């Protein structure tokens, strides 16, 4: 099984991972680092100051990744070629979508998400 990605597929994968990282940097990443004991509350406080920038960039990056994926898929359908790395792209897009959605839920519905996390 060849896991090498075509350059256009790499761009889609990189964009989706970058958007997930940007969206997670405001709240999910600090929560994970605090939960594992690798960081303290100071990291959360400093990361929350920049959520006005990271969340919109994450959403825009995710939209761009979907646009790249659809464009590459359309080009391969038109040309009759095989879309190399389509499974990896879709996996990264789904992962990025879950991360961005979770970050947005934490920001938009903090009381609901805190109750949900407390039940877990």
Coordinates of C-alpha atoms in Angstrom, one line a residue:
X1 CA 0.0 0.0 0.0
X2 CA 1.5 3.3 -1.1
X3 CA 0.9 6.2 1.3
X4 CA 2.7 8.8 -0.8
X5 CA 0.4 11.8 -1.5
X6 CA 0.3 13.8 -4.6
X7 CA 1.3 17.5 -4.2
X8 CA -2.3 18.7 -4.5
X9 CA -3.4 16.1 -1.9
X10 CA -0.6 17.2 0.4
X11 CA -1.9 20.8 0.3
X12 CA -5.4 19.7 1.3
X13 CA -4.1 17.5 4.1
X14 CA -1.7 20.3 5.4
X15 CA -4.5 22.9 5.2
X16 CA -6.9 20.7 7.2
X17 CA -4.3 19.9 9.9
X18 CA -3.3 23.5 10.2
X19 CA -6.9 24.6 10.6
X20 CA -7.4 22.0 13.3
X21 CA -4.3 23.1 15.1
X22 CA -5.3 26.8 14.9
X23 CA -8.8 26.1 16.1
X24 CA -7.6 23.8 18.9
X25 CA -4.9 26.2 20.1
X26 CA -7.4 28.4 21.9
X27 CA -9.1 25.9 24.1
X28 CA -8.8 22.2 23.2
X29 CA -5.0 22.0 23.1
X30 CA -4.5 23.8 26.5
X31 CA -7.2 21.6 28.1
X32 CA -5.5 18.5 26.8
X33 CA -2.1 19.7 28.1
X34 CA -3.5 20.6 31.5
X35 CA -5.4 17.2 31.7
X36 CA -2.1 15.3 31.1
X37 CA -0.2 17.5 33.5
X38 CA 2.1 19.0 30.9
X39 CA 0.9 22.5 31.5
X40 CA -0.8 24.7 34.0
X41 CA -3.7 27.2 34.0
X42 CA -1.4 30.0 32.9
X43 CA -1.2 28.4 29.4
X44 CA -5.0 28.4 29.2
X45 CA -5.2 32.0 30.2
X46 CA -2.6 33.1 27.7
X47 CA -4.1 31.0 24.9
X48 CA -7.6 32.3 25.5
X49 CA -6.5 35.8 24.7
X50 CA -6.0 34.9 21.1
X51 CA -9.1 33.0 20.4
X52 CA -10.6 35.9 18.5
X53 CA -7.9 35.2 15.9
X54 CA -7.4 31.4 16.1
X55 CA -11.0 30.3 15.8
X56 CA -11.9 32.3 12.7
X57 CA -8.6 31.2 11.1
X58 CA -9.4 27.6 11.9
X59 CA -12.8 27.9 10.3
X60 CA -11.5 29.6 7.2
X61 CA -8.7 27.1 6.9
X62 CA -11.1 24.2 7.1
X63 CA -13.3 25.8 4.5
X64 CA -10.2 26.2 2.3
X65 CA -9.3 22.5 2.8
X66 CA -12.7 21.4 1.7
X67 CA -12.5 23.6 -1.3
X68 CA -9.1 22.2 -2.3
X69 CA -10.4 18.6 -1.8
X70 CA -13.5 19.2 -3.9
X71 CA -11.4 20.9 -6.6
X72 CA -8.8 18.1 -6.7
X73 CA -11.6 15.5 -6.8
X74 CA -13.4 17.3 -9.7
X75 CA -10.1 17.6 -11.6
X76 CA -9.5 13.9 -11.3
X77 CA -13.0 13.0 -12.3
X78 CA -12.8 15.2 -15.4
X79 CA -9.3 13.9 -16.3
X80 CA -10.2 10.3 -15.5
X81 CA -7.3 9.9 -13.1
X82 CA -7.1 8.4 -9.7
X83 CA -7.1 10.7 -6.7
X84 CA -4.0 9.6 -4.9
X85 CA -4.4 10.0 -1.1
X86 CA -8.1 10.5 -1.1
X87 CA -8.6 8.3 2.1
X88 CA -5.9 10.2 3.9
X89 CA -7.4 13.5 2.8
X90 CA -10.9 12.5 4.0
X91 CA -9.5 11.2 7.3
X92 CA -7.7 14.5 7.9
X93 CA -10.8 16.6 6.9
X94 CA -13.0 14.6 9.3
X95 CA -10.5 15.0 12.1
X96 CA -10.1 18.7 11.5
X97 CA -13.9 19.2 11.3
X98 CA -14.3 17.4 14.6
X99 CA -11.6 19.6 16.3
X100 CA -13.0 22.8 14.8
X101 CA -16.5 21.9 15.8
X102 CA -15.5 21.0 19.3
X103 CA -13.6 24.3 19.7
X104 CA -16.6 26.3 18.4
X105 CA -18.9 24.4 20.8
X106 CA -16.6 25.2 23.7
X107 CA -16.7 28.8 22.8
X108 CA -20.3 29.3 21.8
X109 CA -22.0 27.0 24.4
X110 CA -19.6 27.0 27.4
X111 CA -22.3 26.0 30.0
X112 CA -23.6 23.1 27.9
X113 CA -20.1 21.8 27.1
X114 CA -19.0 22.1 30.8
X115 CA -22.1 20.1 31.9
X116 CA -21.3 17.5 29.2
X117 CA -17.7 17.2 30.2
X118 CA -18.6 16.9 33.9
X119 CA -20.9 14.0 33.1
X120 CA -18.1 12.2 31.3

